[in-house]
C-alpha atoms as an extended CHARMM CRD file, in Angstrom:
* protein
*
       292  EXT
         1         1  MET       CA             12.6020000000       38.3330000000       28.7840000000  PROA      1               0.0000000000
         2         2  ASN       CA             12.1330000000       41.5210000000       26.7420000000  PROA      2               0.0000000000
         3         3  THR       CA              9.7170000000       41.8700000000       23.8340000000  PROA      3               0.0000000000
         4         4  VAL       CA             12.3590000000       41.1980000000       21.1980000000  PROA      4               0.0000000000
         5         5  GLY       CA             13.5160000000       38.1210000000       23.1190000000  PROA      5               0.0000000000
         6         6  ALA       CA              9.9520000000       36.8250000000       23.4380000000  PROA      6               0.0000000000
         7         7  ALA       CA              9.3340000000       37.2620000000       19.7240000000  PROA      7               0.0000000000
         8         8  LEU       CA             12.5770000000       35.4860000000       18.8620000000  PROA      8               0.0000000000
         9         9  LEU       CA             11.7730000000       32.5750000000       21.1670000000  PROA      9               0.0000000000
        10        10  SER       CA              8.3140000000       32.2600000000       19.6230000000  PROA      10              0.0000000000
        11        11  ASP       CA              9.8230000000       32.0220000000       16.1430000000  PROA      11              0.0000000000
        12        12  VAL       CA             12.4000000000       29.4800000000       17.2830000000  PROA      12              0.0000000000
        13        13  GLN       CA              9.7760000000       27.2910000000       18.9590000000  PROA      13              0.0000000000
        14        14  LYS       CA              7.6400000000       27.2440000000       15.8260000000  PROA      14              0.0000000000
        15        15  GLU       CA             10.6440000000       26.5010000000       13.6000000000  PROA      15              0.0000000000
        16        16  VAL       CA             11.9260000000       23.7090000000       15.8270000000  PROA      16              0.0000000000
        17        17  LEU       CA              8.5290000000       22.0530000000       16.1950000000  PROA      17              0.0000000000
        18        18  ASP       CA              8.1660000000       21.8140000000       12.4370000000  PROA      18              0.0000000000
        19        19  GLU       CA             11.6880000000       20.4780000000       12.0030000000  PROA      19              0.0000000000
        20        20  VAL       CA             11.1430000000       17.7510000000       14.5830000000  PROA      20              0.0000000000
        21        21  LEU       CA              7.7650000000       16.7630000000       13.1200000000  PROA      21              0.0000000000
        22        22  VAL       CA              9.3020000000       15.9470000000        9.7390000000  PROA      22              0.0000000000
        23        23  GLY       CA             12.9230000000       15.2410000000       10.7040000000  PROA      23              0.0000000000
        24        24  VAL       CA             12.6060000000       13.2060000000       13.9210000000  PROA      24              0.0000000000
        25        25  PRO       CA              9.8020000000       10.6650000000       13.3550000000  PROA      25              0.0000000000
        26        26  TYR       CA              8.1380000000        8.8680000000       16.2290000000  PROA      26              0.0000000000
        27        27  ASN       CA              9.9330000000        5.5290000000       16.5170000000  PROA      27              0.0000000000
        28        28  SER       CA              9.1150000000        3.3320000000       19.5070000000  PROA      28              0.0000000000
        29        29  ALA       CA             11.9060000000        0.9230000000       18.5500000000  PROA      29              0.0000000000
        30        30  SER       CA             14.8360000000        3.3450000000       18.7980000000  PROA      30              0.0000000000
        31        31  GLN       CA             15.2340000000        3.3380000000       22.5620000000  PROA      31              0.0000000000
        32        32  PHE       CA             15.2420000000       -0.4870000000       22.6190000000  PROA      32              0.0000000000
        33        33  HSD       CA             18.3570000000       -0.3490000000       20.4630000000  PROA      33              0.0000000000
        34        34  GLU       CA             19.9210000000        2.3040000000       22.6860000000  PROA      34              0.0000000000
        35        35  TYR       CA             19.0740000000        0.9580000000       26.1630000000  PROA      35              0.0000000000
        36        36  PHE       CA             19.0690000000       -2.8040000000       25.5980000000  PROA      36              0.0000000000
        37        37  GLY       CA             21.0440000000       -3.1230000000       22.3710000000  PROA      37              0.0000000000
        38        38  THR       CA             24.6170000000       -2.3260000000       21.4660000000  PROA      38              0.0000000000
        39        39  LYS       CA             24.3050000000        1.2270000000       20.1290000000  PROA      39              0.0000000000
        40        40  ALA       CA             21.9840000000        4.1690000000       19.5970000000  PROA      40              0.0000000000
        41        41  ALA       CA             19.7540000000        4.1410000000       16.5540000000  PROA      41              0.0000000000
        42        42  PRO       CA             20.6030000000        6.2770000000       13.5030000000  PROA      42              0.0000000000
        43        43  PRO       CA             19.0140000000        9.7040000000       14.1770000000  PROA      43              0.0000000000
        44        44  ARG       CA             17.1270000000        9.6910000000       10.8670000000  PROA      44              0.0000000000
        45        45  PHE       CA             15.1380000000        6.6440000000       12.0110000000  PROA      45              0.0000000000
        46        46  GLY       CA             13.4600000000        8.7570000000       14.6840000000  PROA      46              0.0000000000
        47        47  LEU       CA             12.9870000000        8.5580000000       18.4420000000  PROA      47              0.0000000000
        48        48  SER       CA             10.3710000000        7.6310000000       21.0340000000  PROA      48              0.0000000000
        49        49  CYS       CA              7.8820000000       10.2790000000       22.1670000000  PROA      49              0.0000000000
        50        50  ALA       CA              9.8630000000       11.5000000000       25.1720000000  PROA      50              0.0000000000
        51        51  TRP       CA             13.0490000000       11.7720000000       23.1210000000  PROA      51              0.0000000000
        52        52  GLN       CA             11.1980000000       13.7820000000       20.4790000000  PROA      52              0.0000000000
        53        53  SER       CA             10.3920000000       16.3230000000       23.2010000000  PROA      53              0.0000000000
        54        54  PHE       CA             13.9580000000       16.2240000000       24.5270000000  PROA      54              0.0000000000
        55        55  THR       CA             15.2320000000       16.8890000000       21.0110000000  PROA      55              0.0000000000
        56        56  ALA       CA             12.8640000000       19.8150000000       20.5130000000  PROA      56              0.0000000000
        57        57  GLY       CA             13.9460000000       21.2970000000       23.8430000000  PROA      57              0.0000000000
        58        58  ARG       CA             17.6190000000       20.8790000000       23.0120000000  PROA      58              0.0000000000
        59        59  MET       CA             17.2000000000       22.5510000000       19.6340000000  PROA      59              0.0000000000
        60        60  VAL       CA             15.3090000000       25.4950000000       21.1550000000  PROA      60              0.0000000000
        61        61  MET       CA             18.0250000000       25.9080000000       23.8030000000  PROA      61              0.0000000000
        62        62  GLU       CA             20.8040000000       25.8230000000       21.2060000000  PROA      62              0.0000000000
        63        63  ARG       CA             19.1190000000       28.5260000000       19.1290000000  PROA      63              0.0000000000
        64        64  SER       CA             17.7110000000       30.7720000000       21.8560000000  PROA      64              0.0000000000
        65        65  GLY       CA             19.4910000000       29.9590000000       25.1170000000  PROA      65              0.0000000000
        66        66  ILE       CA             16.1070000000       29.2630000000       26.7490000000  PROA      66              0.0000000000
        67        67  THR       CA             15.6440000000       25.9230000000       28.5010000000  PROA      67              0.0000000000
        68        68  ALA       CA             12.4350000000       23.9360000000       28.8460000000  PROA      68              0.0000000000
        69        69  GLU       CA             11.0960000000       22.0460000000       31.8010000000  PROA      69              0.0000000000
        70        70  TYR       CA             10.0020000000       18.5110000000       31.0200000000  PROA      70              0.0000000000
        71        71  LEU       CA              6.7900000000       17.2230000000       32.5490000000  PROA      71              0.0000000000
        72        72  ILE       CA              6.0090000000       13.4990000000       32.4940000000  PROA      72              0.0000000000
        73        73  ASP       CA              2.7900000000       11.5250000000       32.5950000000  PROA      73              0.0000000000
        74        74  GLY       CA              3.4950000000        7.8150000000       32.7270000000  PROA      74              0.0000000000
        75        75  ARG       CA              5.7210000000        7.1880000000       29.7190000000  PROA      75              0.0000000000
        76        76  HSD       CA              5.0000000000       10.4980000000       27.9780000000  PROA      76              0.0000000000
        77        77  VAL       CA              6.9600000000       13.7670000000       28.2120000000  PROA      77              0.0000000000
        78        78  ALA       CA              6.2800000000       17.2910000000       26.9370000000  PROA      78              0.0000000000
        79        79  ALA       CA              8.5900000000       20.3210000000       26.8270000000  PROA      79              0.0000000000
        80        80  VAL       CA              7.0650000000       23.2890000000       28.6700000000  PROA      80              0.0000000000
        81        81  TYR       CA              8.1870000000       26.9370000000       28.6560000000  PROA      81              0.0000000000
        82        82  ARG       CA              6.9400000000       29.2800000000       31.3570000000  PROA      82              0.0000000000
        83        83  THR       CA              6.7220000000       33.0680000000       31.2730000000  PROA      83              0.0000000000
        84        84  PRO       CA              4.9740000000       35.4820000000       33.6550000000  PROA      84              0.0000000000
        85        85  ASP       CA              2.1470000000       35.6600000000       31.1260000000  PROA      85              0.0000000000
        86        86  GLY       CA              1.6110000000       32.0000000000       30.3820000000  PROA      86              0.0000000000
        87        87  LEU       CA              2.9190000000       28.7440000000       28.9410000000  PROA      87              0.0000000000
        88        88  VAL       CA              4.1660000000       27.3620000000       25.6540000000  PROA      88              0.0000000000
        89        89  ILE       CA              4.1800000000       23.5890000000       25.0910000000  PROA      89              0.0000000000
        90        90  LEU       CA              6.0410000000       21.5530000000       22.4870000000  PROA      90              0.0000000000
        91        91  ASP       CA              4.9250000000       17.9240000000       22.2130000000  PROA      91              0.0000000000
        92        92  PRO       CA              5.9110000000       16.5740000000       18.7750000000  PROA      92              0.0000000000
        93        93  TYR       CA              4.4130000000       13.1410000000       19.4450000000  PROA      93              0.0000000000
        94        94  LEU       CA              0.9620000000       14.7570000000       19.3880000000  PROA      94              0.0000000000
        95        95  LEU       CA              1.6850000000       16.1660000000       15.9240000000  PROA      95              0.0000000000
        96        96  HSD       CA              0.3760000000       19.6870000000       16.5820000000  PROA      96              0.0000000000
        97        97  GLY       CA              1.3200000000       22.0280000000       13.7610000000  PROA      97              0.0000000000
        98        98  GLU       CA              1.7640000000       25.1190000000       15.9590000000  PROA      98              0.0000000000
        99        99  PRO       CA              3.2330000000       25.4960000000       19.4570000000  PROA      99              0.0000000000
       100       100  LEU       CA              0.5510000000       25.3060000000       22.1320000000  PROA      100             0.0000000000
       101       101  ARG       CA              0.3800000000       28.8230000000       23.5890000000  PROA      101             0.0000000000
       102       102  LEU       CA             -1.6470000000       29.4250000000       26.7560000000  PROA      102             0.0000000000
       103       103  ASP       CA             -2.0830000000       33.0630000000       27.8290000000  PROA      103             0.0000000000
       104       104  ARG       CA             -2.8930000000       33.5140000000       31.5180000000  PROA      104             0.0000000000
       105       105  GLY       CA             -4.9730000000       36.5650000000       30.6740000000  PROA      105             0.0000000000
       106       106  ALA       CA             -7.3190000000       34.4420000000       28.5490000000  PROA      106             0.0000000000
       107       107  ALA       CA             -8.4720000000       32.3480000000       31.5200000000  PROA      107             0.0000000000
       108       108  VAL       CA            -12.1700000000       31.5180000000       31.8000000000  PROA      108             0.0000000000
       109       109  ASP       CA            -13.4570000000       29.9970000000       35.0360000000  PROA      109             0.0000000000
       110       110  GLY       CA             -9.9010000000       29.3880000000       36.2090000000  PROA      110             0.0000000000
       111       111  SER       CA             -8.6650000000       27.5910000000       33.0970000000  PROA      111             0.0000000000
       112       112  VAL       CA             -6.8620000000       28.5630000000       29.9120000000  PROA      112             0.0000000000
       113       113  ARG       CA             -7.6780000000       26.5790000000       26.7860000000  PROA      113             0.0000000000
       114       114  THR       CA             -6.3630000000       26.4450000000       23.2690000000  PROA      114             0.0000000000
       115       115  THR       CA             -6.9040000000       24.1030000000       20.3330000000  PROA      115             0.0000000000
       116       116  VAL       CA             -4.7230000000       23.8210000000       17.2250000000  PROA      116             0.0000000000
       117       117  ASP       CA             -4.7180000000       21.7220000000       14.0830000000  PROA      117             0.0000000000
       118       118  ALA       CA             -2.5790000000       18.5950000000       14.1040000000  PROA      118             0.0000000000
       119       119  TYR       CA             -1.4870000000       15.8870000000       11.7010000000  PROA      119             0.0000000000
       120       120  PRO       CA             -2.6580000000       13.7530000000       10.0620000000  PROA      120             0.0000000000
       121       121  PHE       CA             -4.7090000000       16.0070000000        7.8160000000  PROA      121             0.0000000000
       122       122  ARG       CA             -7.2750000000       13.5410000000        6.5360000000  PROA      122             0.0000000000
       123       123  VAL       CA            -10.0620000000       13.7900000000        3.9810000000  PROA      123             0.0000000000
       124       124  LYS       CA            -13.7800000000       13.3890000000        4.6120000000  PROA      124             0.0000000000
       125       125  ALA       CA            -16.0210000000       11.2960000000        2.3900000000  PROA      125             0.0000000000
       126       126  ASP       CA            -17.1160000000       14.4580000000        0.5500000000  PROA      126             0.0000000000
       127       127  GLY       CA            -13.4950000000       15.4070000000       -0.1700000000  PROA      127             0.0000000000
       128       128  THR       CA            -13.2000000000       18.2250000000        2.3680000000  PROA      128             0.0000000000
       129       129  PRO       CA            -10.1180000000       18.3850000000        4.6150000000  PROA      129             0.0000000000
       130       130  ALA       CA            -10.3350000000       16.9080000000        8.1090000000  PROA      130             0.0000000000
       131       131  PRO       CA             -7.3860000000       17.8920000000       10.3140000000  PROA      131             0.0000000000
       132       132  SER       CA             -6.7370000000       16.2720000000       13.6460000000  PROA      132             0.0000000000
       133       133  ARG       CA             -6.6770000000       18.5640000000       16.7010000000  PROA      133             0.0000000000
       134       134  VAL       CA             -4.7340000000       18.9960000000       19.9140000000  PROA      134             0.0000000000
       135       135  ARG       CA             -6.5100000000       20.6560000000       22.8250000000  PROA      135             0.0000000000
       136       136  ALA       CA             -4.5310000000       22.0110000000       25.7930000000  PROA      136             0.0000000000
       137       137  THR       CA             -6.1870000000       22.9740000000       29.0890000000  PROA      137             0.0000000000
       138       138  TRP       CA             -4.1780000000       24.7290000000       31.8110000000  PROA      138             0.0000000000
       139       139  ASN       CA             -5.8460000000       24.6920000000       35.2440000000  PROA      139             0.0000000000
       140       140  LEU       CA             -4.5330000000       27.7320000000       37.0880000000  PROA      140             0.0000000000
       141       141  ALA       CA             -5.5910000000       26.4460000000       40.5150000000  PROA      141             0.0000000000
       142       142  ASP       CA             -3.2800000000       23.4230000000       40.5430000000  PROA      142             0.0000000000
       143       143  ASP       CA             -1.0350000000       24.3680000000       37.5870000000  PROA      143             0.0000000000
       144       144  SER       CA             -1.8590000000       21.1140000000       35.7820000000  PROA      144             0.0000000000
       145       145  ILE       CA             -1.9450000000       20.8280000000       31.9960000000  PROA      145             0.0000000000
       146       146  ARG       CA             -4.2090000000       18.4050000000       30.1460000000  PROA      146             0.0000000000
       147       147  LEU       CA             -3.3710000000       17.5230000000       26.5560000000  PROA      147             0.0000000000
       148       148  ASP       CA             -5.9850000000       15.8050000000       24.3730000000  PROA      148             0.0000000000
       149       149  TYR       CA             -5.2460000000       14.5100000000       20.8770000000  PROA      149             0.0000000000
       150       150  LEU       CA             -8.3950000000       14.3300000000       18.7490000000  PROA      150             0.0000000000
       151       151  ARG       CA             -7.7620000000       12.4770000000       15.5040000000  PROA      151             0.0000000000
       152       152  TYR       CA            -10.2450000000       12.5100000000       12.6500000000  PROA      152             0.0000000000
       153       153  SER       CA            -11.7300000000        9.0570000000       12.1130000000  PROA      153             0.0000000000
       154       154  PRO       CA            -12.8990000000        8.4120000000        8.5250000000  PROA      154             0.0000000000
       155       155  SER       CA            -14.9280000000        5.3900000000        9.6690000000  PROA      155             0.0000000000
       156       156  ARG       CA            -16.8410000000        7.4560000000       12.2470000000  PROA      156             0.0000000000
       157       157  GLY       CA            -16.9480000000       10.7190000000       10.3340000000  PROA      157             0.0000000000
       158       158  HSD       CA            -15.7410000000       12.8920000000       13.2070000000  PROA      158             0.0000000000
       159       159  ASN       CA            -12.7610000000       13.5450000000       15.4480000000  PROA      159             0.0000000000
       160       160  THR       CA            -12.2840000000       11.0540000000       18.2610000000  PROA      160             0.0000000000
       161       161  ALA       CA            -10.1220000000       11.1710000000       21.3890000000  PROA      161             0.0000000000
       162       162  SER       CA             -6.9820000000        9.1830000000       20.6490000000  PROA      162             0.0000000000
       163       163  ARG       CA             -4.5370000000       10.2020000000       23.3910000000  PROA      163             0.0000000000
       164       164  SER       CA             -4.8160000000       12.1540000000       26.6370000000  PROA      164             0.0000000000
       165       165  PHE       CA             -2.1090000000       13.1780000000       29.0960000000  PROA      165             0.0000000000
       166       166  LEU       CA             -2.1640000000       15.0820000000       32.3880000000  PROA      166             0.0000000000
       167       167  LEU       CA              1.0170000000       16.9790000000       33.2490000000  PROA      167             0.0000000000
       168       168  ARG       CA              1.4090000000       18.1770000000       36.8310000000  PROA      168             0.0000000000
       169       169  PRO       CA              4.0850000000       20.5660000000       38.1120000000  PROA      169             0.0000000000
       170       170  GLU       CA              5.3880000000       17.9720000000       40.5810000000  PROA      170             0.0000000000
       171       171  SER       CA              6.0240000000       15.5780000000       37.6850000000  PROA      171             0.0000000000
       172       172  ARG       CA              8.9540000000       17.6380000000       36.4250000000  PROA      172             0.0000000000
       173       173  LEU       CA             11.9140000000       15.5180000000       35.3330000000  PROA      173             0.0000000000
       174       174  GLY       CA             15.0670000000       16.3660000000       37.2420000000  PROA      174             0.0000000000
       175       175  THR       CA             17.3780000000       14.5550000000       34.8400000000  PROA      175             0.0000000000
       176       176  VAL       CA             17.1040000000       14.5730000000       31.0460000000  PROA      176             0.0000000000
       177       177  PRO       CA             17.1860000000       11.9280000000       29.8280000000  PROA      177             0.0000000000
       178       178  PRO       CA             16.1600000000        9.9590000000       32.9370000000  PROA      178             0.0000000000
       179       179  ALA       CA             18.3810000000        7.3070000000       34.4720000000  PROA      179             0.0000000000
       180       180  ALA       CA             18.8790000000        4.2250000000       32.2980000000  PROA      180             0.0000000000
       181       181  ASP       CA             17.2590000000        1.8180000000       34.7950000000  PROA      181             0.0000000000
       182       182  PHE       CA             14.1250000000        3.9720000000       34.8540000000  PROA      182             0.0000000000
       183       183  VAL       CA             13.9880000000        4.0540000000       31.0430000000  PROA      183             0.0000000000
       184       184  ARG       CA             14.4370000000        0.2840000000       30.7550000000  PROA      184             0.0000000000
       185       185  ARG       CA             11.4840000000       -0.3460000000       33.0910000000  PROA      185             0.0000000000
       186       186  LEU       CA              9.2580000000        1.8690000000       30.9640000000  PROA      186             0.0000000000
       187       187  LEU       CA             10.3280000000        0.2040000000       27.7260000000  PROA      187             0.0000000000
       188       188  VAL       CA              8.9840000000       -3.1770000000       28.8620000000  PROA      188             0.0000000000
       189       189  HSD       CA              5.7710000000       -1.7200000000       30.2900000000  PROA      189             0.0000000000
       190       190  PRO       CA              2.5900000000       -3.5800000000       29.1750000000  PROA      190             0.0000000000
       191       191  GLU       CA              1.5030000000       -0.4650000000       27.2690000000  PROA      191             0.0000000000
       192       192  GLN       CA              4.3620000000       -1.1540000000       24.8380000000  PROA      192             0.0000000000
       193       193  HSD       CA              2.4500000000       -3.6620000000       22.7160000000  PROA      193             0.0000000000
       194       194  SER       CA              4.1780000000       -2.8980000000       19.3960000000  PROA      194             0.0000000000
       195       195  VAL       CA              7.2910000000       -1.4010000000       17.8800000000  PROA      195             0.0000000000
       196       196  SER       CA              6.6900000000        1.0690000000       15.0950000000  PROA      196             0.0000000000
       197       197  VAL       CA              7.9660000000        3.9900000000       13.0960000000  PROA      197             0.0000000000
       198       198  ARG       CA              5.5050000000        6.7510000000       12.1800000000  PROA      198             0.0000000000
       199       199  VAL       CA              6.5450000000        9.4030000000        9.6940000000  PROA      199             0.0000000000
       200       200  LEU       CA              5.2420000000       12.7210000000        8.4730000000  PROA      200             0.0000000000
       201       201  HSD       CA              6.6670000000       12.8190000000        4.9730000000  PROA      201             0.0000000000
       202       202  PRO       CA              8.7190000000       16.0100000000        4.5200000000  PROA      202             0.0000000000
       203       203  VAL       CA              7.3790000000       16.6640000000        1.0030000000  PROA      203             0.0000000000
       204       204  THR       CA              3.7450000000       15.5490000000        1.0430000000  PROA      204             0.0000000000
       205       205  ARG       CA              3.1000000000       16.0210000000        4.7790000000  PROA      205             0.0000000000
       206       206  GLY       CA              1.1990000000       12.7420000000        4.6060000000  PROA      206             0.0000000000
       207       207  MET       CA              1.5340000000       10.2210000000        7.4420000000  PROA      207             0.0000000000
       208       208  ALA       CA              2.4830000000        6.5730000000        7.1760000000  PROA      208             0.0000000000
       209       209  GLU       CA              3.3530000000        4.0210000000        9.8350000000  PROA      209             0.0000000000
       210       210  LEU       CA              5.0510000000        0.6300000000        9.8820000000  PROA      210             0.0000000000
       211       211  ILE       CA              4.0550000000       -1.4980000000       12.8850000000  PROA      211             0.0000000000
       212       212  LEU       CA              5.1540000000       -4.8230000000       14.3270000000  PROA      212             0.0000000000
       213       213  PRO       CA              2.7380000000       -6.0240000000       17.0450000000  PROA      213             0.0000000000
       214       214  LEU       CA              4.4560000000       -7.6760000000       20.0110000000  PROA      214             0.0000000000
       215       215  ALA       CA              1.5160000000       -9.6710000000       21.3920000000  PROA      215             0.0000000000
       216       216  GLY       CA              0.5580000000      -13.1580000000       20.3470000000  PROA      216             0.0000000000
       217       217  ARG       CA              3.6150000000      -13.8820000000       18.2460000000  PROA      217             0.0000000000
       218       218  PRO       CA              3.7980000000      -17.5980000000       17.4030000000  PROA      218             0.0000000000
       219       219  ALA       CA              6.8940000000      -19.4890000000       18.5030000000  PROA      219             0.0000000000
       220       220  GLY       CA              9.4450000000      -19.4120000000       15.7280000000  PROA      220             0.0000000000
       221       221  LEU       CA              7.8500000000      -16.3630000000       14.1150000000  PROA      221             0.0000000000
       222       222  ALA       CA              8.5790000000      -13.8440000000       16.8360000000  PROA      222             0.0000000000
       223       223  GLU       CA             10.3820000000      -11.4310000000       14.5530000000  PROA      223             0.0000000000
       224       224  ASP       CA              8.9430000000      -12.4740000000       11.1960000000  PROA      224             0.0000000000
       225       225  SER       CA              8.2440000000       -9.5590000000        8.8630000000  PROA      225             0.0000000000
       226       226  ARG       CA              5.0040000000      -11.2620000000        7.7690000000  PROA      226             0.0000000000
       227       227  LEU       CA              3.4900000000      -10.1480000000       11.0890000000  PROA      227             0.0000000000
       228       228  MET       CA              3.9810000000       -6.4730000000       10.1810000000  PROA      228             0.0000000000
       229       229  LEU       CA              1.2540000000       -4.0700000000        9.1390000000  PROA      229             0.0000000000
       230       230  THR       CA              1.0320000000       -0.4880000000        7.9720000000  PROA      230             0.0000000000
       231       231  LYS       CA             -1.2880000000        2.4910000000        8.2970000000  PROA      231             0.0000000000
       232       232  ASP       CA             -1.6630000000        5.2230000000        5.7080000000  PROA      232             0.0000000000
       233       233  ASN       CA             -2.6170000000        8.8720000000        6.1300000000  PROA      233             0.0000000000
       234       234  GLN       CA             -6.3150000000        7.9280000000        6.3690000000  PROA      234             0.0000000000
       235       235  GLY       CA             -5.6090000000        5.3640000000        9.0930000000  PROA      235             0.0000000000
       236       236  ALA       CA             -6.3250000000        2.4000000000        6.8110000000  PROA      236             0.0000000000
       237       237  VAL       CA             -4.5500000000       -0.7910000000        7.8830000000  PROA      237             0.0000000000
       238       238  ALA       CA             -2.7120000000       -3.0220000000        5.3900000000  PROA      238             0.0000000000
       239       239  THR       CA             -1.1000000000       -6.3580000000        6.1880000000  PROA      239             0.0000000000
       240       240  HSD       CA              2.0410000000       -7.9090000000        4.7570000000  PROA      240             0.0000000000
       241       241  GLY       CA              1.5190000000       -9.0660000000        1.1630000000  PROA      241             0.0000000000
       242       242  ASP       CA             -1.0480000000       -6.3750000000        0.3750000000  PROA      242             0.0000000000
       243       243  ALA       CA              0.0100000000       -3.8720000000       -2.3180000000  PROA      243             0.0000000000
       244       244  ARG       CA             -0.9640000000       -1.0770000000        0.0610000000  PROA      244             0.0000000000
       245       245  PHE       CA              1.5020000000       -2.4300000000        2.6270000000  PROA      245             0.0000000000
       246       246  GLN       CA              4.3600000000       -2.0420000000        0.1800000000  PROA      246             0.0000000000
       247       247  ARG       CA              3.1780000000        1.4390000000       -0.7790000000  PROA      247             0.0000000000
       248       248  ASP       CA              3.0710000000        2.5830000000        2.8600000000  PROA      248             0.0000000000
       249       249  LEU       CA              6.4130000000        0.9250000000        3.6530000000  PROA      249             0.0000000000
       250       250  GLU       CA              8.0260000000        2.8420000000        0.7940000000  PROA      250             0.0000000000
       251       251  VAL       CA              6.6530000000        6.1230000000        2.1670000000  PROA      251             0.0000000000
       252       252  VAL       CA              8.1700000000        5.3490000000        5.5710000000  PROA      252             0.0000000000
       253       253  ALA       CA             11.5280000000        4.3490000000        4.0780000000  PROA      253             0.0000000000
       254       254  ASP       CA             11.6780000000        7.4460000000        1.8650000000  PROA      254             0.0000000000
       255       255  ALA       CA             10.9030000000        9.7390000000        4.7970000000  PROA      255             0.0000000000
       256       256  VAL       CA             13.8040000000        8.3460000000        6.8630000000  PROA      256             0.0000000000
       257       257  ALA       CA             16.1900000000        8.1130000000        3.8710000000  PROA      257             0.0000000000
       258       258  ALA       CA             16.6710000000        4.3550000000        4.2270000000  PROA      258             0.0000000000
       259       259  SER       CA             15.8790000000        1.2340000000        2.2430000000  PROA      259             0.0000000000
       260       260  THR       CA             12.7190000000       -0.6900000000        2.9870000000  PROA      260             0.0000000000
       261       261  ASP       CA             14.8530000000       -3.6560000000        4.0480000000  PROA      261             0.0000000000
       262       262  ASP       CA             16.7210000000       -1.5020000000        6.5710000000  PROA      262             0.0000000000
       263       263  VAL       CA             13.5110000000       -0.1590000000        8.1080000000  PROA      263             0.0000000000
       264       264  VAL       CA             12.0450000000       -3.6550000000        8.4020000000  PROA      264             0.0000000000
       265       265  ALA       CA             15.2700000000       -5.0100000000        9.9070000000  PROA      265             0.0000000000
       266       266  PHE       CA             15.3050000000       -2.1680000000       12.4470000000  PROA      266             0.0000000000
       267       267  LEU       CA             11.8830000000       -3.1380000000       13.8110000000  PROA      267             0.0000000000
       268       268  LEU       CA             12.6370000000       -6.8560000000       13.7060000000  PROA      268             0.0000000000
       269       269  GLU       CA             15.7600000000       -6.3490000000       15.7970000000  PROA      269             0.0000000000
       270       270  ALA       CA             13.8760000000       -4.1750000000       18.2920000000  PROA      270             0.0000000000
       271       271  ALA       CA             11.2150000000       -6.8850000000       18.6380000000  PROA      271             0.0000000000
       272       272  ALA       CA             13.9210000000       -9.4510000000       19.3370000000  PROA      272             0.0000000000
       273       273  ILE       CA             15.4400000000       -7.1220000000       21.9470000000  PROA      273             0.0000000000
       274       274  HSD       CA             12.0160000000       -6.6830000000       23.5690000000  PROA      274             0.0000000000
       275       275  ARG       CA             11.4500000000      -10.4390000000       23.7310000000  PROA      275             0.0000000000
       276       276  ALA       CA             14.8120000000      -10.9320000000       25.4590000000  PROA      276             0.0000000000
       277       277  ALA       CA             14.3130000000       -8.0270000000       27.8920000000  PROA      277             0.0000000000
       278       278  ALA       CA             10.6360000000       -8.3960000000       28.8110000000  PROA      278             0.0000000000
       279       279  PRO       CA              9.7920000000       -9.9970000000       32.1670000000  PROA      279             0.0000000000
       280       280  ALA       CA              8.3550000000      -13.4990000000       32.1310000000  PROA      280             0.0000000000
       281       281  GLY       CA              4.5820000000      -13.5900000000       31.7890000000  PROA      281             0.0000000000
       282       282  LEU       CA              4.2780000000      -10.0610000000       30.3990000000  PROA      282             0.0000000000
       283       283  ASP       CA              0.6860000000       -9.7160000000       29.1700000000  PROA      283             0.0000000000
       284       284  LEU       CA              0.3660000000       -7.5390000000       26.0670000000  PROA      284             0.0000000000
       285       285  ALA       CA             -2.8420000000       -6.3750000000       24.4300000000  PROA      285             0.0000000000
       286       286  PRO       CA             -3.3480000000       -7.3540000000       20.7860000000  PROA      286             0.0000000000
       287       287  TYR       CA             -2.9220000000       -4.6500000000       18.1800000000  PROA      287             0.0000000000
       288       288  SER       CA             -6.1520000000       -3.5330000000       16.5120000000  PROA      288             0.0000000000
       289       289  LEU       CA             -6.4220000000       -4.3570000000       12.8050000000  PROA      289             0.0000000000
       290       290  GLU       CA             -9.4170000000       -2.0790000000       12.2590000000  PROA      290             0.0000000000
       291       291  ASP       CA             -9.2140000000        0.9360000000        9.9740000000  PROA      291             0.0000000000
       292       292  GLU       CA             -9.5130000000        4.2170000000       11.7830000000  PROA      292             0.0000000000
């Protein structure tokens, strides 16, 4: 790739990442509708984490002609671009505001590291901004990439590790998306203990999330909206009936250009699909109701 081509690709990657962050929300319910239901979810409702990366890679390819490789860790996938000089990673689920660029020439003790700001941008008790962070570490010896998501916790007063993934070169997906049977197995994995839609509002850039826990649902109330909860940009939890719940729900609905009833119904249907598809005796962890 020549210099002009490299510069163009860099611009495209940055542009696409931002578009996916605000235009393709993380929605863990969407693939239930697609793989166990009757039809794919409306695109504006968002996609699961792997499909966010697939979408980013597709958009970059359409605009630049450059294809990504997709590396998987468990149920998580990132889009990776290799050049002779280094790597670029797009992983919209981790909410990093800039592409993760790792320059081979910047290696120290055999590893290349970079850290960038990520959403949500929260506020400390003294009113100062507190962005989340994504840290990428590329080990040149085994070509592995570690991604750490460090989200600011208002209750603790500092950034805390929230997610961590290890991407190895041998974990490259050969088929995108993977085969349907493989996807269905992952959808009913015990780690899937809720269905949710998490948005980054396109105007305010504030986060909000609507969540329906899947564990411990009483018989007869399996898909009842009263079991839902929300989180706001500060990570504060609100339960159904709280005024804050309605406020957060309206942020989510506005971000996906849908009514609040439609967003609620979307998660309720996905929960019903999960209940029908999950293996007998599936043990799910309860969802934490603590503020972050």
